[in-house]
Coordinates of C-alpha atoms in Angstrom, one line a residue:
P1 CA 0.0 0.0 0.0
P2 CA 1.2 3.6 -0.6
S3 CA 1.2 4.2 3.2
R4 CA 3.8 1.4 3.8
P5 CA 7.3 2.7 4.6
C6 CA 9.9 2.6 1.8
L7 CA 12.4 -0.2 1.7
L8 CA 15.4 2.2 2.0
P9 CA 15.9 5.7 3.4
A10 CA 14.8 8.6 1.3
S11 CA 18.4 9.8 1.1
L12 CA 19.1 6.9 -1.2
L13 CA 16.3 7.5 -3.6
T14 CA 16.8 9.3 -6.8
P15 CA 14.5 10.0 -9.7
L16 CA 14.6 7.5 -12.5
P17 CA 17.4 8.7 -14.9
T18 CA 16.6 9.5 -18.5
P19 CA 17.4 6.6 -20.8
R20 CA 20.8 6.7 -22.3
S21 CA 21.2 6.7 -26.1
S22 CA 22.1 3.4 -27.7
N23 CA 25.7 4.6 -28.4
N24 CA 26.2 5.7 -24.7
R25 CA 24.7 2.9 -22.6
K26 CA 27.7 2.2 -20.4
G27 CA 27.8 5.6 -18.7
I28 CA 29.0 6.0 -15.1
L29 CA 27.4 4.1 -12.2
L30 CA 25.9 6.8 -10.1
P31 CA 25.6 6.4 -6.3
G32 CA 22.1 5.3 -5.5
F33 CA 21.6 3.4 -8.8
A34 CA 19.7 0.1 -8.8
T35 CA 16.0 -0.6 -8.6
M36 CA 13.1 -0.6 -6.3
L37 CA 9.5 0.4 -6.9
T38 CA 7.7 2.1 -4.0
G39 CA 4.0 2.7 -4.1
S40 CA 3.0 3.8 -7.6
T41 CA 6.3 5.6 -8.3
F42 CA 9.4 4.2 -9.9
A43 CA 12.4 4.9 -7.8
V44 CA 16.0 3.7 -8.2
V45 CA 18.3 2.8 -5.4
S46 CA 21.9 1.5 -5.4
E47 CA 22.2 -2.3 -5.5
E48 CA 26.0 -2.6 -6.0
V49 CA 27.2 0.5 -4.2
E50 CA 24.7 1.2 -1.4
W51 CA 22.9 -2.0 -0.6
K52 CA 24.4 -4.2 2.1
P53 CA 23.0 -7.4 3.6
L54 CA 21.9 -7.5 7.2
A55 CA 24.5 -10.3 7.8
A56 CA 27.3 -7.8 6.8
T57 CA 26.0 -4.7 8.7
S58 CA 25.2 -6.9 11.8
P59 CA 28.0 -9.6 12.0
G60 CA 27.0 -12.7 13.8
I61 CA 23.2 -12.1 13.3
V62 CA 22.9 -15.5 11.6
A63 CA 22.7 -18.4 14.1
S64 CA 24.9 -21.4 13.7
A65 CA 23.8 -23.8 11.1
A66 CA 22.3 -27.3 11.8
P67 CA 24.4 -30.4 11.0
P68 CA 23.6 -32.1 7.7
K69 CA 20.7 -34.5 7.9
A70 CA 21.5 -38.2 7.9
K71 CA 19.3 -39.0 4.9
K72 CA 20.9 -42.4 4.4
A73 CA 19.4 -43.6 7.7
V74 CA 16.0 -43.7 6.0
E75 CA 17.1 -45.1 2.7
F76 CA 16.7 -48.8 1.9
N77 CA 19.9 -50.4 0.7
E78 CA 19.0 -52.9 -2.0
D79 CA 22.6 -53.5 -3.3
S80 CA 23.1 -56.6 -1.2
E81 CA 21.7 -60.0 -1.9
I82 CA 20.5 -60.2 1.7
A83 CA 19.0 -56.7 1.6
F84 CA 15.5 -58.1 1.9
F85 CA 16.6 -59.5 5.3
T86 CA 18.6 -56.6 6.6
N87 CA 16.0 -54.0 5.6
M88 CA 13.3 -55.8 7.5
F89 CA 15.1 -56.1 10.8
R90 CA 15.7 -52.5 11.5
W91 CA 14.8 -50.4 14.5
S92 CA 16.0 -46.8 14.0
H93 CA 13.7 -44.5 12.0
T94 CA 11.0 -47.1 11.6
A95 CA 7.4 -47.3 12.7
F96 CA 8.3 -49.7 15.4
Q97 CA 10.5 -47.1 17.0
E98 CA 7.5 -44.8 17.1
I99 CA 5.0 -47.3 18.5
W100 CA 7.0 -49.2 21.1
P101 CA 4.8 -47.9 23.9
Q102 CA 1.7 -49.4 22.2
L103 CA 3.6 -52.7 21.8
V104 CA 4.7 -52.7 25.4
F105 CA 1.1 -52.1 26.5
Q106 CA -0.2 -54.9 24.3
I107 CA 2.4 -57.4 25.7
T108 CA 1.5 -56.3 29.3
W109 CA -2.2 -56.8 28.6
V110 CA -1.6 -60.3 27.2
I111 CA 0.2 -61.2 30.4
V112 CA -2.6 -59.8 32.5
V113 CA -5.2 -61.8 30.5
W114 CA -3.2 -65.0 31.0
V115 CA -3.0 -64.4 34.8
M116 CA -6.8 -64.0 34.8
I117 CA -7.2 -67.3 32.9
W118 CA -4.8 -69.0 35.3
Y119 CA -6.8 -68.0 38.3
W120 CA -10.3 -68.2 36.8
P121 CA -10.1 -70.9 34.1
E122 CA -13.8 -71.5 34.1
F123 CA -14.5 -67.9 33.1
T124 CA -15.8 -67.5 29.5
L125 CA -16.5 -64.4 27.5
P126 CA -19.8 -63.8 25.8
E127 CA -19.9 -65.4 22.4
E128 CA -21.1 -62.1 20.7
L129 CA -17.8 -60.5 21.7
K130 CA -16.1 -62.3 18.7
Y131 CA -18.7 -60.9 16.3
A132 CA -18.4 -57.4 17.7
H133 CA -14.6 -57.6 17.3
S134 CA -15.0 -58.8 13.7
T135 CA -17.5 -56.0 13.0
I136 CA -15.3 -53.3 14.4
G137 CA -12.4 -54.4 12.2
K138 CA -14.2 -53.5 9.0
P139 CA -14.8 -49.7 9.6
L140 CA -11.4 -49.5 11.3
A141 CA -9.7 -50.9 8.2
F142 CA -11.6 -48.4 6.0
L143 CA -10.7 -45.5 8.2
L144 CA -7.0 -46.5 8.3
V145 CA -6.8 -47.0 4.5
F146 CA -8.4 -43.6 4.0
K147 CA -6.1 -41.8 6.4
S148 CA -2.9 -43.5 5.1
G149 CA -3.9 -42.7 1.6
Q150 CA -4.4 -39.1 2.5
G151 CA -1.0 -39.0 4.2
Y152 CA 0.8 -40.6 1.3
G153 CA -1.1 -38.3 -1.1
N154 CA 0.2 -35.2 0.7
Y155 CA 3.7 -36.6 0.6
V156 CA 3.7 -37.2 -3.1
E157 CA 1.9 -33.9 -3.8
G158 CA 4.4 -32.0 -1.6
R159 CA 7.3 -33.3 -3.6
K160 CA 5.6 -32.1 -6.8
M161 CA 5.0 -28.7 -5.2
L162 CA 8.6 -28.2 -4.3
G163 CA 9.7 -29.2 -7.8
G164 CA 7.2 -26.7 -9.2
L165 CA 8.6 -23.9 -7.1
C166 CA 12.1 -24.6 -8.4
N167 CA 10.9 -24.8 -12.0
N168 CA 9.1 -21.5 -11.8
C169 CA 12.1 -19.7 -10.3
R170 CA 14.3 -21.1 -13.1
E171 CA 11.9 -19.9 -15.7
M172 CA 11.6 -16.5 -14.2
A173 CA 15.4 -16.2 -14.1
Q174 CA 15.5 -17.3 -17.8
A175 CA 13.1 -14.5 -18.7
V176 CA 15.0 -11.9 -16.7
F177 CA 18.5 -12.8 -17.8
T178 CA 18.0 -14.1 -21.4
Y179 CA 15.1 -12.2 -22.9
K180 CA 16.0 -10.1 -25.9
L181 CA 16.7 -6.5 -25.0
S182 CA 15.8 -3.5 -27.1
D183 CA 18.5 -1.6 -29.0
S184 CA 18.1 1.4 -26.7
A185 CA 18.2 -0.6 -23.5
D186 CA 20.0 1.0 -20.6
M187 CA 22.4 -1.8 -19.7
V188 CA 23.5 -0.5 -16.3
K189 CA 19.8 -0.3 -15.3
V190 CA 19.1 -3.8 -16.8
E191 CA 21.9 -5.4 -14.8
M192 CA 20.8 -3.7 -11.6
L193 CA 17.2 -4.9 -12.2
R194 CA 18.3 -8.4 -12.9
K195 CA 20.4 -8.6 -9.8
V196 CA 17.6 -7.3 -7.5
I197 CA 15.0 -9.6 -9.1
R198 CA 17.2 -12.7 -8.5
R199 CA 17.8 -11.7 -4.9
K200 CA 14.1 -11.2 -4.4
M201 CA 13.1 -14.5 -6.0
N202 CA 15.4 -16.3 -3.6
L203 CA 14.0 -14.3 -0.7
M204 CA 10.4 -15.2 -1.7
L205 CA 11.3 -18.9 -1.6
A206 CA 13.0 -18.4 1.8
F207 CA 9.9 -16.7 3.2
Q208 CA 7.7 -19.6 1.9
R209 CA 10.0 -22.2 3.5
Q210 CA 10.1 -20.3 6.8
W211 CA 6.3 -20.0 7.1
A212 CA 5.6 -23.6 6.1
R213 CA 8.3 -25.1 8.3
E214 CA 10.0 -22.9 10.9
A215 CA 6.8 -21.1 11.9
K216 CA 5.1 -24.4 12.5
E217 CA 7.7 -26.8 13.8
G218 CA 10.5 -24.5 15.0
F219 CA 14.0 -24.0 13.7
S220 CA 16.1 -26.8 12.4
P221 CA 17.2 -29.3 15.0
G222 CA 20.9 -28.7 16.0
C223 CA 21.0 -25.1 14.8
G224 CA 21.8 -22.2 17.1
L225 CA 18.0 -21.3 17.4
E226 CA 16.8 -24.9 18.2
E227 CA 15.7 -24.0 21.7
E228 CA 14.0 -20.8 20.7
E229 CA 10.4 -20.4 19.6
Y230 CA 9.9 -18.9 16.2
V231 CA 8.9 -15.2 16.5
G232 CA 7.8 -13.7 13.2
T233 CA 7.2 -10.0 14.1
G234 CA 7.9 -7.4 16.7
D235 CA 10.9 -6.4 18.8
A236 CA 11.5 -10.0 19.9
A237 CA 11.6 -11.3 16.3
N238 CA 14.2 -13.9 15.5
W239 CA 13.1 -14.9 12.0
H240 CA 16.0 -13.0 10.4
M241 CA 18.5 -15.1 12.4
D242 CA 17.4 -18.3 10.7
P243 CA 20.6 -20.1 9.4
S244 CA 18.8 -22.3 6.8
S245 CA 20.7 -21.7 3.6
P246 CA 20.5 -19.3 1.8
A247 CA 20.1 -17.3 5.0
I248 CA 17.5 -14.6 4.9
A249 CA 19.9 -12.2 6.5
N250 CA 22.1 -12.5 3.4
M251 CA 19.2 -11.3 1.2
I252 CA 17.8 -8.3 3.1
S253 CA 19.3 -5.0 4.3
Q254 CA 18.7 -3.5 7.7
Q255 CA 16.0 -1.2 6.2
E256 CA 14.3 -4.1 4.5
F257 CA 14.3 -6.1 7.8
E258 CA 12.6 -3.3 9.6
M259 CA 9.9 -3.2 6.8
Y260 CA 9.4 -6.9 6.6
N261 CA 9.3 -7.2 10.3
T262 CA 6.0 -5.4 10.3
I263 CA 4.4 -7.8 7.9
A264 CA 2.8 -11.1 9.0
P265 CA 4.9 -14.1 8.0
T266 CA 2.0 -15.5 6.0
A267 CA 1.9 -12.3 3.9
R268 CA 5.6 -11.9 3.2
P269 CA 5.8 -14.1 0.2
A270 CA 2.9 -12.2 -1.5
Y271 CA 4.5 -8.9 -0.6
V272 CA 7.8 -10.0 -2.2
Q273 CA 6.0 -11.3 -5.2
T274 CA 4.5 -7.8 -5.7
E275 CA 7.9 -6.3 -5.5
I276 CA 9.3 -8.7 -8.1
N277 CA 6.4 -8.1 -10.4
K278 CA 7.0 -4.3 -10.2
L279 CA 10.7 -4.8 -10.9
A280 CA 9.8 -7.1 -13.9
A281 CA 7.5 -4.4 -15.2
E282 CA 10.3 -1.9 -15.2
L283 CA 12.8 -4.4 -16.7
S284 CA 10.3 -5.3 -19.5
L285 CA 10.5 -1.7 -20.7
E286 CA 14.1 -2.4 -21.7
T287 CA 13.2 -5.5 -23.7
A288 CA 12.3 -5.8 -27.4
Y289 CA 8.8 -7.1 -26.5
P290 CA 7.7 -5.6 -23.2
E291 CA 4.2 -7.1 -22.9
H292 CA 5.3 -10.6 -23.9
M293 CA 8.1 -10.6 -21.5
F294 CA 6.1 -9.2 -18.6
Y295 CA 3.1 -11.5 -19.1
G296 CA 5.3 -14.6 -19.3
F297 CA 7.1 -13.6 -16.2
T298 CA 4.0 -12.9 -14.2
A299 CA 2.5 -16.2 -15.2
N300 CA 5.4 -18.0 -13.5
S301 CA 5.2 -15.6 -10.6
A302 CA 1.5 -16.3 -10.1
D303 CA 2.0 -20.1 -10.4
T304 CA 4.7 -19.9 -7.7
M305 CA 2.3 -18.3 -5.3
N306 CA -0.5 -20.7 -6.2
I307 CA 1.9 -23.6 -5.4
F308 CA 2.7 -22.0 -2.1
K309 CA -1.0 -21.8 -1.3
G310 CA -1.1 -25.6 -1.9
V311 CA 1.7 -26.0 0.6
Y312 CA -0.3 -23.7 2.9
R313 CA -3.3 -26.0 2.5
I314 CA -1.4 -29.1 3.5
V315 CA 0.3 -27.5 6.5
E316 CA -2.8 -25.8 7.8
T317 CA -5.4 -28.5 7.2
A318 CA -5.5 -30.9 10.2
V319 CA -7.4 -34.1 10.3
P320 CA -10.8 -33.2 11.9
H321 CA -10.9 -34.1 15.6
P322 CA -14.1 -36.3 15.5
Y323 CA -12.5 -38.4 12.7
I324 CA -9.2 -38.9 14.5
H325 CA -10.9 -39.5 17.8
L326 CA -13.1 -42.2 16.4
L327 CA -10.1 -43.8 14.6
Y328 CA -8.0 -44.0 17.8
M329 CA -10.9 -45.2 19.9
L330 CA -11.8 -48.1 17.4
N331 CA -8.1 -49.0 17.1
F332 CA -7.7 -49.2 20.8
I333 CA -10.9 -51.3 21.3
Y334 CA -9.9 -53.7 18.5
C335 CA -6.4 -54.3 19.8
F336 CA -7.6 -54.5 23.4
L337 CA -10.1 -57.3 22.6
V338 CA -7.6 -59.5 20.7
P339 CA -6.0 -61.2 23.9
L340 CA -9.5 -61.7 25.4
I341 CA -10.6 -63.6 22.3
Y342 CA -7.4 -65.5 21.4
C343 CA -5.7 -66.3 24.7
P344 CA -8.5 -68.7 26.0
N345 CA -8.1 -70.8 22.9
S346 CA -5.4 -72.9 24.7
T347 CA -6.2 -74.1 28.2
I348 CA -5.1 -77.1 30.2
E349 CA -8.3 -78.9 29.2
K350 CA -8.0 -78.2 25.5
N351 CA -4.2 -78.4 24.8
E352 CA -1.6 -78.9 27.4
K353 CA 1.3 -78.6 24.9
F354 CA 0.6 -75.0 24.0
Q355 CA -0.4 -73.7 27.4
F356 CA 0.2 -69.9 27.7
M357 CA 1.3 -69.6 24.0
S358 CA -2.0 -68.8 22.4
G359 CA -2.9 -65.2 21.7
W360 CA 0.7 -63.8 21.6
V361 CA 1.2 -63.8 17.9
A362 CA -2.2 -62.4 17.0
S363 CA -2.0 -59.7 19.7
I364 CA 1.4 -58.4 18.8
L365 CA 1.0 -58.6 15.0
I366 CA -2.4 -56.9 15.0
S367 CA -1.2 -54.2 17.3
A368 CA 2.0 -53.6 15.3
C369 CA 0.0 -53.5 12.0
F370 CA -2.8 -51.1 13.0
N371 CA -0.8 -48.8 15.2
G372 CA 2.1 -48.8 12.7
I373 CA -0.2 -47.7 9.9
M374 CA -1.7 -45.0 12.0
E375 CA 1.8 -43.7 13.0
V376 CA 3.1 -43.7 9.4
S377 CA 0.0 -41.9 8.1
G378 CA 0.5 -39.2 10.7
L379 CA 4.1 -38.7 9.8
L380 CA 3.3 -38.4 6.1
H381 CA 0.4 -35.9 6.6
N382 CA 2.7 -32.9 6.7
P383 CA 5.8 -33.6 4.5
F384 CA 7.4 -30.2 5.1
G385 CA 8.7 -30.6 8.6
H386 CA 12.1 -31.5 10.0
D387 CA 11.7 -35.3 10.1
L388 CA 14.2 -37.3 8.1
I389 CA 11.4 -38.6 5.9
D390 CA 10.1 -35.1 5.2
H391 CA 11.0 -33.2 2.1
D392 CA 13.9 -30.8 2.9
M393 CA 12.5 -27.4 1.8
G394 CA 15.9 -25.8 2.5
E395 CA 17.5 -28.2 0.1
F396 CA 15.0 -27.1 -2.6
C397 CA 15.7 -23.4 -1.8
M398 CA 19.4 -24.1 -2.4
K399 CA 18.6 -25.8 -5.7
A400 CA 16.7 -22.8 -6.9
H401 CA 19.5 -20.5 -5.7
T402 CA 22.1 -22.5 -7.6
E403 CA 20.1 -22.7 -10.8
T404 CA 19.4 -18.9 -10.8
K405 CA 23.0 -18.2 -10.0
V406 CA 24.2 -20.4 -12.9
I407 CA 21.8 -18.7 -15.3
A408 CA 22.9 -15.2 -14.2
G409 CA 26.5 -16.1 -14.5
M410 CA 26.1 -17.3 -18.1
V411 CA 24.8 -14.0 -19.3
K412 CA 27.4 -11.7 -20.8
A413 CA 26.8 -8.6 -18.7
E414 CA 28.0 -5.1 -19.6
V415 CA 28.7 -4.2 -16.0
G416 CA 29.6 -7.7 -14.8
S417 CA 27.7 -11.0 -14.4
D418 CA 25.6 -11.5 -11.3
D419 CA 27.5 -14.2 -9.5
T420 CA 26.3 -13.3 -6.0
D421 CA 26.2 -16.3 -3.7
Y422 CA 23.5 -15.7 -1.1
S423 CA 24.4 -18.9 0.8
K424 CA 27.1 -16.8 2.4
S425 CA 27.2 -13.1 3.2
P426 CA 27.4 -11.2 -0.1
V427 CA 29.6 -8.5 1.5
E428 CA 32.3 -9.7 3.9

């Protein structure tokens, strides 16, 4: 909105210079020369001379980074001839590691049932209990299949979304850096616009990642902010200290931090998108076909935000409480009844050889199966977190950063190619 403060102090703003003639495009880089659009007015500020990242003006502002994720711990090794065996008997990062309390409870309950049978062997359960148990199993299986399908669907869709974000950033960078320029294009202005747009594209992805992950599940485990709660606005804000690469503090200045700090984290990606579109509109005026360039760019820009809204939907949409409550209750009742039904099958009168053995296999396997499926479906529901099986959004942000950097570096620039590496402080 026009009332929102400018990204940089008024002292750095200068009127848009008159276009240079085609035979005098190099000119001299004036202090205060780069690009930013404020309100409905075009203004130009210095990107190369004046702009400095927050990480450079406030050394140490970025927290220590988290150690690399041990992704191989959740990968199946199928190179060995006995992989089918070694992959089965694993404990770390499996569903069994997550449901061991349920398994311990089930084993304890089987022991209790056998103690009751030992002291009261004449006691028999109502015959209809078996039919009730069988009847409960059908809706429980249906609910479990639906929930696990929803979780896996989110997982697959989440991977497509992250790939789409990278693809759109690559296409926007291609439009910005490789589109045919007009014969009268101001090359100094073009290079400044290109550089700011690339920085803002990476910043938009970083804001999307931070809202979908850090704002919901905290900062990366093992980083310097692990013990702190995410604070998105205000004097106590710590979002700018996030060390996930490329670090946000490497892509914003002090003035930009003060401005973004007043915007809700959910709205920051849209705000940066607006800035990028305005910058692209100004850059399009330097191209041979302004409308074609601008419309193509904004199509990718809009698709990027639409994909982010899909991520927003997955992260924000929880399983309704009545549904999950019914699922957990039916699952508990079903597993709870298994020992009562199967343990009395072997008594002294019926079969002395298998005394105390009946009921164990059914009780443990059914509990492991149903509780394991529930746990896995819950882990897959939000695939944008910090778990090892989750998609690493920081890794995809770095992929987009690397691709846009390579594209920028390939362009023969009149004032130097944009090879800025935002994974470290651009200004030491």
